[in-house]
């Protein structure tokens, strides 16, 4: 199975700061990575597909980059509604796997 | 607007069965692969099973293979998950998700399944 390691586990930031969240795959997965946001007591929401492709309706402050084993989700100028948990997911091979998540919290 | 509404969850004893349903609307159901994803309490997301748009293919994670069956009725725009021989480790919120290109682009609100005696 492909293991996705997300870091840090928790990130404390002040609104207005820009942040980068990391997702590292246990083997090369080209750009077969997708990012999700899950707010407390809500369902996940797709933010970015295939490492860097934007999703309709998602604010432009969210962007993704990377290929191979190292991937990054960037949030430009964090807003209050962005404080939640972020997951990466690989679609390179079965079983589909998720990272353990990064919690973005208010400092 | 895409809507996915799960139902059928609840409390069940270990070894018993439960069947989840997911009613889809707002898109052409028969055009999309569909999936179930679960989340144990206070834990992360875990893919459970996938079914192709035309019912020709199904895929499962190893821990549910032989116990869970994913199916769909395209005429009714409904996805199902038959769960047999349930274990305590199957306790989770189960999400129905639209599943193009092996990503999950729309999610239901989730349904809780608790396996306990």
PDB file of C-alpha atoms in Angstrom:
ATOM      1  CA  UNK A   1       0.000   0.000   0.000  1.00  0.00           C
ATOM      2  CA  UNK A   2       1.133   3.567  -0.651  1.00  0.00           C
ATOM      3  CA  UNK A   3       1.576   5.459   2.612  1.00  0.00           C
ATOM      4  CA  UNK A   4       1.021   9.205   2.619  1.00  0.00           C
ATOM      5  CA  UNK A   5       2.729  11.124   5.405  1.00  0.00           C
ATOM      6  CA  UNK A   6       1.366  14.575   6.134  1.00  0.00           C
ATOM      7  CA  UNK A   7       3.269  17.189   8.070  1.00  0.00           C
ATOM      8  CA  UNK A   8       2.966  18.904  10.340  1.00  0.00           C
ATOM      9  CA  UNK A   9       0.166  17.184  12.224  1.00  0.00           C
ATOM     10  CA  UNK A  10      -0.971  20.544  13.564  1.00  0.00           C
ATOM     11  CA  UNK A  11      -0.178  24.012  12.284  1.00  0.00           C
ATOM     12  CA  UNK A  12      -0.996  27.079  14.370  1.00  0.00           C
ATOM     13  CA  UNK A  13      -1.261  30.292  12.380  1.00  0.00           C
ATOM     14  CA  UNK A  14      -2.669  33.794  12.554  1.00  0.00           C
ATOM     15  CA  UNK A  15      -5.326  34.810  10.004  1.00  0.00           C
ATOM     16  CA  UNK A  16      -3.628  36.571   7.116  1.00  0.00           C
ATOM     17  CA  UNK A  17      -0.538  34.383   7.180  1.00  0.00           C
ATOM     18  CA  UNK A  18       0.304  32.159   4.229  1.00  0.00           C
ATOM     19  CA  UNK A  19       0.977  28.474   4.872  1.00  0.00           C
ATOM     20  CA  UNK A  20       2.246  25.308   3.201  1.00  0.00           C
ATOM     21  CA  UNK A  21       1.102  21.819   4.109  1.00  0.00           C
ATOM     22  CA  UNK A  22       3.194  18.811   3.108  1.00  0.00           C
ATOM     23  CA  UNK A  23       2.223  15.350   1.867  1.00  0.00           C
ATOM     24  CA  UNK A  24       4.938  12.786   1.146  1.00  0.00           C
ATOM     25  CA  UNK A  25       4.255   9.484  -0.620  1.00  0.00           C
ATOM     26  CA  UNK A  26       6.104   6.257   0.170  1.00  0.00           C
ATOM     27  CA  UNK A  27       6.788   5.755  -3.536  1.00  0.00           C
ATOM     28  CA  UNK A  28       6.534   7.826  -6.708  1.00  0.00           C
ATOM     29  CA  UNK A  29       2.945   8.557  -7.707  1.00  0.00           C
ATOM     30  CA  UNK A  30       3.444  11.072 -10.549  1.00  0.00           C
ATOM     31  CA  UNK A  31       0.778  13.741  -9.906  1.00  0.00           C
ATOM     32  CA  UNK A  32      -1.944  11.360  -8.670  1.00  0.00           C
ATOM     33  CA  UNK A  33      -2.662  13.309  -5.503  1.00  0.00           C
ATOM     34  CA  UNK A  34      -5.786  15.170  -4.416  1.00  0.00           C
ATOM     35  CA  UNK A  35      -6.420  17.492  -1.482  1.00  0.00           C
ATOM     36  CA  UNK A  36      -9.518  17.764   0.727  1.00  0.00           C
ATOM     37  CA  UNK A  37     -10.695  20.093   3.458  1.00  0.00           C
ATOM     38  CA  UNK A  38     -12.850  18.816   6.314  1.00  0.00           C
ATOM     39  CA  UNK A  39     -14.386  21.294   8.688  1.00  0.00           C
ATOM     40  CA  UNK A  40     -15.529  20.137  12.095  1.00  0.00           C
ATOM     41  CA  UNK A  41     -18.634  17.929  11.871  1.00  0.00           C
ATOM     42  CA  UNK A  42     -18.838  18.310   8.097  1.00  0.00           C
ATOM     43  CA  UNK A  43     -18.131  16.123   5.095  1.00  0.00           C
ATOM     44  CA  UNK A  44     -14.830  16.514   3.247  1.00  0.00           C
ATOM     45  CA  UNK A  45     -14.620  18.840   0.269  1.00  0.00           C
ATOM     46  CA  UNK A  46     -12.316  18.454  -2.736  1.00  0.00           C
ATOM     47  CA  UNK A  47      -9.913  21.405  -3.027  1.00  0.00           C
ATOM     48  CA  UNK A  48      -7.285  20.412  -5.594  1.00  0.00           C
ATOM     49  CA  UNK A  49      -7.089  17.498  -8.056  1.00  0.00           C
ATOM     50  CA  UNK A  50      -4.016  15.919  -9.645  1.00  0.00           C
ATOM     51  CA  UNK A  51      -1.565  17.857  -7.503  1.00  0.00           C
ATOM     52  CA  UNK A  52      -2.161  21.312  -8.942  1.00  0.00           C
ATOM     53  CA  UNK A  53      -5.439  21.470 -10.857  1.00  0.00           C
ATOM     54  CA  UNK A  54      -8.010  23.861  -9.477  1.00  0.00           C
ATOM     55  CA  UNK A  55     -11.606  22.959  -8.662  1.00  0.00           C
ATOM     56  CA  UNK A  56     -14.568  25.105  -9.618  1.00  0.00           C
ATOM     57  CA  UNK A  57     -15.921  27.045  -6.659  1.00  0.00           C
ATOM     58  CA  UNK A  58     -12.786  26.734  -4.541  1.00  0.00           C
ATOM     59  CA  UNK A  59     -11.180  30.076  -3.601  1.00  0.00           C
ATOM     60  CA  UNK A  60      -8.055  30.952  -5.569  1.00  0.00           C
ATOM     61  CA  UNK A  61      -5.998  31.265  -2.378  1.00  0.00           C
ATOM     62  CA  UNK A  62      -5.755  27.458  -2.399  1.00  0.00           C
ATOM     63  CA  UNK A  63      -3.096  26.005  -4.688  1.00  0.00           C
ATOM     64  CA  UNK A  64      -1.169  22.770  -5.014  1.00  0.00           C
ATOM     65  CA  UNK A  65       2.198  21.693  -6.326  1.00  0.00           C
ATOM     66  CA  UNK A  66       4.543  18.747  -6.539  1.00  0.00           C
ATOM     67  CA  UNK A  67       5.100  15.489  -8.357  1.00  0.00           C
ATOM     68  CA  UNK A  68       6.700  12.142  -7.644  1.00  0.00           C
ATOM     69  CA  UNK A  69       6.776  11.790  -3.859  1.00  0.00           C
ATOM     70  CA  UNK A  70       6.552  15.345  -2.473  1.00  0.00           C
ATOM     71  CA  UNK A  71       3.428  17.478  -2.619  1.00  0.00           C
ATOM     72  CA  UNK A  72       2.360  20.778  -1.120  1.00  0.00           C
ATOM     73  CA  UNK A  73      -0.957  22.461  -0.485  1.00  0.00           C
ATOM     74  CA  UNK A  74      -0.531  26.216  -0.115  1.00  0.00           C
ATOM     75  CA  UNK A  75      -3.017  28.662   1.320  1.00  0.00           C
ATOM     76  CA  UNK A  76      -2.312  32.291   0.531  1.00  0.00           C
ATOM     77  CA  UNK A  77      -3.435  34.543   3.391  1.00  0.00           C
ATOM     78  CA  UNK A  78      -5.421  32.186   5.592  1.00  0.00           C
ATOM     79  CA  UNK A  79      -8.968  33.275   6.391  1.00  0.00           C
ATOM     80  CA  UNK A  80     -11.000  32.330   9.457  1.00  0.00           C
ATOM     81  CA  UNK A  81     -13.093  29.821   7.462  1.00  0.00           C
ATOM     82  CA  UNK A  82      -9.922  27.902   6.510  1.00  0.00           C
ATOM     83  CA  UNK A  83      -9.277  26.546  10.006  1.00  0.00           C
ATOM     84  CA  UNK A  84     -10.022  22.847   9.576  1.00  0.00           C
ATOM     85  CA  UNK A  85      -8.307  19.549   8.778  1.00  0.00           C
ATOM     86  CA  UNK A  86      -6.664  18.925   5.405  1.00  0.00           C
ATOM     87  CA  UNK A  87      -6.127  15.495   3.859  1.00  0.00           C
ATOM     88  CA  UNK A  88      -4.213  14.319   0.833  1.00  0.00           C
ATOM     89  CA  UNK A  89      -5.277  11.208  -1.112  1.00  0.00           C
ATOM     90  CA  UNK A  90      -3.468   9.185  -3.759  1.00  0.00           C
ATOM     91  CA  UNK A  91      -5.136   7.670  -6.798  1.00  0.00           C
ATOM     92  CA  UNK A  92      -2.022   6.039  -8.258  1.00  0.00           C
ATOM     93  CA  UNK A  93      -2.866   2.527  -7.126  1.00  0.00           C
ATOM     94  CA  UNK A  94      -5.309   0.487  -5.089  1.00  0.00           C
ATOM     95  CA  UNK A  95      -6.007   0.571  -2.260  1.00  0.00           C
ATOM     96  CA  UNK A  96      -6.708   4.296  -2.464  1.00  0.00           C
ATOM     97  CA  UNK A  97      -5.158   5.857   0.610  1.00  0.00           C
ATOM     98  CA  UNK A  98      -5.355   9.108   2.537  1.00  0.00           C
ATOM     99  CA  UNK A  99      -2.826  10.883   4.655  1.00  0.00           C
ATOM    100  CA  UNK A 100      -3.512  11.233   8.375  1.00  0.00           C
ATOM    101  CA  UNK A 101      -4.335  14.900   8.015  1.00  0.00           C
ATOM    102  CA  UNK A 102      -2.992  18.300   9.020  1.00  0.00           C
ATOM    103  CA  UNK A 103      -5.061  20.350  11.421  1.00  0.00           C
ATOM    104  CA  UNK A 104      -4.869  24.071  10.746  1.00  0.00           C
ATOM    105  CA  UNK A 105      -5.694  25.948  13.937  1.00  0.00           C
ATOM    106  CA  UNK A 106      -5.825  29.539  15.061  1.00  0.00           C
ATOM    107  CA  UNK A 107      -2.755  30.729  16.960  1.00  0.00           C
TER     108      UNK A 107
ATOM    109  CA  UNK B   1     -26.621  20.814  -7.509  1.00  0.00           C
ATOM    110  CA  UNK B   2     -25.147  17.427  -6.684  1.00  0.00           C
ATOM    111  CA  UNK B   3     -26.842  15.788  -3.717  1.00  0.00           C
ATOM    112  CA  UNK B   4     -25.919  12.513  -2.052  1.00  0.00           C
ATOM    113  CA  UNK B   5     -28.067  11.375   0.858  1.00  0.00           C
ATOM    114  CA  UNK B   6     -27.071   8.314   2.858  1.00  0.00           C
ATOM    115  CA  UNK B   7     -29.398   6.250   5.020  1.00  0.00           C
ATOM    116  CA  UNK B   8     -29.529   2.920   6.805  1.00  0.00           C
ATOM    117  CA  UNK B   9     -26.992   3.414   9.561  1.00  0.00           C
ATOM    118  CA  UNK B  10     -27.451   2.503  13.213  1.00  0.00           C
ATOM    119  CA  UNK B  11     -26.360   0.306  16.097  1.00  0.00           C
ATOM    120  CA  UNK B  12     -25.733  -3.341  15.251  1.00  0.00           C
ATOM    121  CA  UNK B  13     -24.239  -6.269  17.129  1.00  0.00           C
ATOM    122  CA  UNK B  14     -20.952  -7.832  16.050  1.00  0.00           C
ATOM    123  CA  UNK B  15     -21.471 -10.484  13.401  1.00  0.00           C
ATOM    124  CA  UNK B  16     -24.742  -9.008  12.169  1.00  0.00           C
ATOM    125  CA  UNK B  17     -25.535  -7.234   8.904  1.00  0.00           C
ATOM    126  CA  UNK B  18     -26.542  -3.769   7.790  1.00  0.00           C
ATOM    127  CA  UNK B  19     -27.278  -2.234   4.395  1.00  0.00           C
ATOM    128  CA  UNK B  20     -26.535   1.386   3.598  1.00  0.00           C
ATOM    129  CA  UNK B  21     -28.162   3.333   0.784  1.00  0.00           C
ATOM    130  CA  UNK B  22     -27.181   6.549  -0.949  1.00  0.00           C
ATOM    131  CA  UNK B  23     -29.738   8.439  -3.042  1.00  0.00           C
ATOM    132  CA  UNK B  24     -28.129  10.611  -5.704  1.00  0.00           C
ATOM    133  CA  UNK B  25     -29.563  13.596  -7.538  1.00  0.00           C
ATOM    134  CA  UNK B  26     -28.429  16.633  -9.490  1.00  0.00           C
ATOM    135  CA  UNK B  27     -26.252  14.709 -11.960  1.00  0.00           C
ATOM    136  CA  UNK B  28     -26.426  11.762 -14.347  1.00  0.00           C
ATOM    137  CA  UNK B  29     -25.758   8.968 -11.861  1.00  0.00           C
ATOM    138  CA  UNK B  30     -25.073   6.339 -14.520  1.00  0.00           C
ATOM    139  CA  UNK B  31     -22.134   8.379 -15.885  1.00  0.00           C
ATOM    140  CA  UNK B  32     -20.049   8.187 -12.714  1.00  0.00           C
ATOM    141  CA  UNK B  33     -18.080   5.696 -10.694  1.00  0.00           C
ATOM    142  CA  UNK B  34     -19.190   5.793  -7.061  1.00  0.00           C
ATOM    143  CA  UNK B  35     -17.532   4.912  -3.778  1.00  0.00           C
ATOM    144  CA  UNK B  36     -17.900   4.497  -0.031  1.00  0.00           C
ATOM    145  CA  UNK B  37     -15.397   6.133   2.293  1.00  0.00           C
ATOM    146  CA  UNK B  38     -15.491   5.786   6.081  1.00  0.00           C
ATOM    147  CA  UNK B  39     -14.153   7.672   9.055  1.00  0.00           C
ATOM    148  CA  UNK B  40     -13.844   6.087  12.485  1.00  0.00           C
ATOM    149  CA  UNK B  41     -14.560   8.422  15.427  1.00  0.00           C
ATOM    150  CA  UNK B  42     -11.815  11.039  15.748  1.00  0.00           C
ATOM    151  CA  UNK B  43      -9.808   9.315  13.003  1.00  0.00           C
ATOM    152  CA  UNK B  44      -8.889   9.937   9.368  1.00  0.00           C
ATOM    153  CA  UNK B  45     -10.516   8.970   6.106  1.00  0.00           C
ATOM    154  CA  UNK B  46     -10.429   5.419   4.750  1.00  0.00           C
ATOM    155  CA  UNK B  47     -11.531   4.253   1.313  1.00  0.00           C
ATOM    156  CA  UNK B  48     -13.850   1.229   1.522  1.00  0.00           C
ATOM    157  CA  UNK B  49     -15.122   0.281  -1.936  1.00  0.00           C
ATOM    158  CA  UNK B  50     -15.667   1.495  -5.500  1.00  0.00           C
ATOM    159  CA  UNK B  51     -18.112   0.506  -8.222  1.00  0.00           C
ATOM    160  CA  UNK B  52     -17.789   1.505 -11.845  1.00  0.00           C
ATOM    161  CA  UNK B  53     -20.461   3.554 -13.597  1.00  0.00           C
ATOM    162  CA  UNK B  54     -21.685   0.531 -15.585  1.00  0.00           C
ATOM    163  CA  UNK B  55     -21.523  -1.980 -12.695  1.00  0.00           C
ATOM    164  CA  UNK B  56     -18.865  -3.966 -14.542  1.00  0.00           C
ATOM    165  CA  UNK B  57     -16.184  -3.559 -11.880  1.00  0.00           C
ATOM    166  CA  UNK B  58     -15.984  -3.427  -8.113  1.00  0.00           C
ATOM    167  CA  UNK B  59     -13.002  -2.897  -5.839  1.00  0.00           C
ATOM    168  CA  UNK B  60     -12.589  -3.280  -2.068  1.00  0.00           C
ATOM    169  CA  UNK B  61     -10.041  -2.688   0.609  1.00  0.00           C
ATOM    170  CA  UNK B  62      -8.668  -5.926   1.985  1.00  0.00           C
ATOM    171  CA  UNK B  63     -10.219  -5.582   5.441  1.00  0.00           C
ATOM    172  CA  UNK B  64     -13.774  -5.642   4.019  1.00  0.00           C
ATOM    173  CA  UNK B  65     -13.277  -7.994   1.092  1.00  0.00           C
ATOM    174  CA  UNK B  66     -15.664 -10.946   1.362  1.00  0.00           C
ATOM    175  CA  UNK B  67     -17.795  -9.163   3.995  1.00  0.00           C
ATOM    176  CA  UNK B  68     -18.990  -5.994   2.214  1.00  0.00           C
ATOM    177  CA  UNK B  69     -20.698  -5.736  -1.175  1.00  0.00           C
ATOM    178  CA  UNK B  70     -21.029  -2.494  -3.105  1.00  0.00           C
ATOM    179  CA  UNK B  71     -23.824  -2.281  -5.677  1.00  0.00           C
ATOM    180  CA  UNK B  72     -25.892   0.270  -7.521  1.00  0.00           C
ATOM    181  CA  UNK B  73     -29.217   0.700  -9.276  1.00  0.00           C
ATOM    182  CA  UNK B  74     -28.750   3.218 -12.065  1.00  0.00           C
ATOM    183  CA  UNK B  75     -32.492   3.327 -12.760  1.00  0.00           C
ATOM    184  CA  UNK B  76     -33.053   4.504  -9.185  1.00  0.00           C
ATOM    185  CA  UNK B  77     -29.847   6.607  -8.950  1.00  0.00           C
ATOM    186  CA  UNK B  78     -28.992   4.773  -5.764  1.00  0.00           C
ATOM    187  CA  UNK B  79     -25.766   3.315  -4.380  1.00  0.00           C
ATOM    188  CA  UNK B  80     -25.686   0.558  -1.771  1.00  0.00           C
ATOM    189  CA  UNK B  81     -23.286  -1.035   0.663  1.00  0.00           C
ATOM    190  CA  UNK B  82     -24.245  -4.408   2.103  1.00  0.00           C
ATOM    191  CA  UNK B  83     -22.177  -5.009   5.219  1.00  0.00           C
ATOM    192  CA  UNK B  84     -22.089  -8.544   6.635  1.00  0.00           C
ATOM    193  CA  UNK B  85     -20.163 -10.078   9.532  1.00  0.00           C
ATOM    194  CA  UNK B  86     -19.679  -6.650  11.051  1.00  0.00           C
ATOM    195  CA  UNK B  87     -16.834  -6.072  13.485  1.00  0.00           C
ATOM    196  CA  UNK B  88     -16.212  -3.413  16.102  1.00  0.00           C
ATOM    197  CA  UNK B  89     -13.500  -1.947  13.878  1.00  0.00           C
ATOM    198  CA  UNK B  90     -16.149  -1.202  11.236  1.00  0.00           C
ATOM    199  CA  UNK B  91     -17.624   1.443  13.538  1.00  0.00           C
ATOM    200  CA  UNK B  92     -17.442   4.699  11.582  1.00  0.00           C
ATOM    201  CA  UNK B  93     -19.279   7.366   9.690  1.00  0.00           C
ATOM    202  CA  UNK B  94     -19.790   6.081   6.155  1.00  0.00           C
ATOM    203  CA  UNK B  95     -19.769   8.567   3.312  1.00  0.00           C
ATOM    204  CA  UNK B  96     -21.093   8.026  -0.172  1.00  0.00           C
ATOM    205  CA  UNK B  97     -18.959   9.861  -2.746  1.00  0.00           C
ATOM    206  CA  UNK B  98     -18.993  10.575  -6.441  1.00  0.00           C
ATOM    207  CA  UNK B  99     -15.759   9.138  -7.785  1.00  0.00           C
ATOM    208  CA  UNK B 100     -14.459  10.354 -11.147  1.00  0.00           C
ATOM    209  CA  UNK B 101     -10.816   9.700 -11.951  1.00  0.00           C
ATOM    210  CA  UNK B 102     -10.272   7.952  -8.607  1.00  0.00           C
ATOM    211  CA  UNK B 103     -10.838  11.136  -6.636  1.00  0.00           C
ATOM    212  CA  UNK B 104     -13.919  12.008  -4.575  1.00  0.00           C
ATOM    213  CA  UNK B 105     -15.496  15.164  -5.920  1.00  0.00           C
ATOM    214  CA  UNK B 106     -18.813  15.230  -4.051  1.00  0.00           C
ATOM    215  CA  UNK B 107     -19.699  13.731  -0.673  1.00  0.00           C
ATOM    216  CA  UNK B 108     -22.851  12.917   1.215  1.00  0.00           C
ATOM    217  CA  UNK B 109     -23.445  14.056   4.774  1.00  0.00           C
ATOM    218  CA  UNK B 110     -22.479  10.644   6.114  1.00  0.00           C
ATOM    219  CA  UNK B 111     -24.268   7.975   8.117  1.00  0.00           C
ATOM    220  CA  UNK B 112     -23.073   6.527  11.434  1.00  0.00           C
ATOM    221  CA  UNK B 113     -22.606   2.801  11.882  1.00  0.00           C
ATOM    222  CA  UNK B 114     -21.876   1.525  15.390  1.00  0.00           C
ATOM    223  CA  UNK B 115     -20.952  -2.111  15.885  1.00  0.00           C
ATOM    224  CA  UNK B 116     -21.278  -3.032  19.545  1.00  0.00           C
ATOM    225  CA  UNK B 117     -22.890  -5.592  21.786  1.00  0.00           C
TER     226      UNK B 117
END
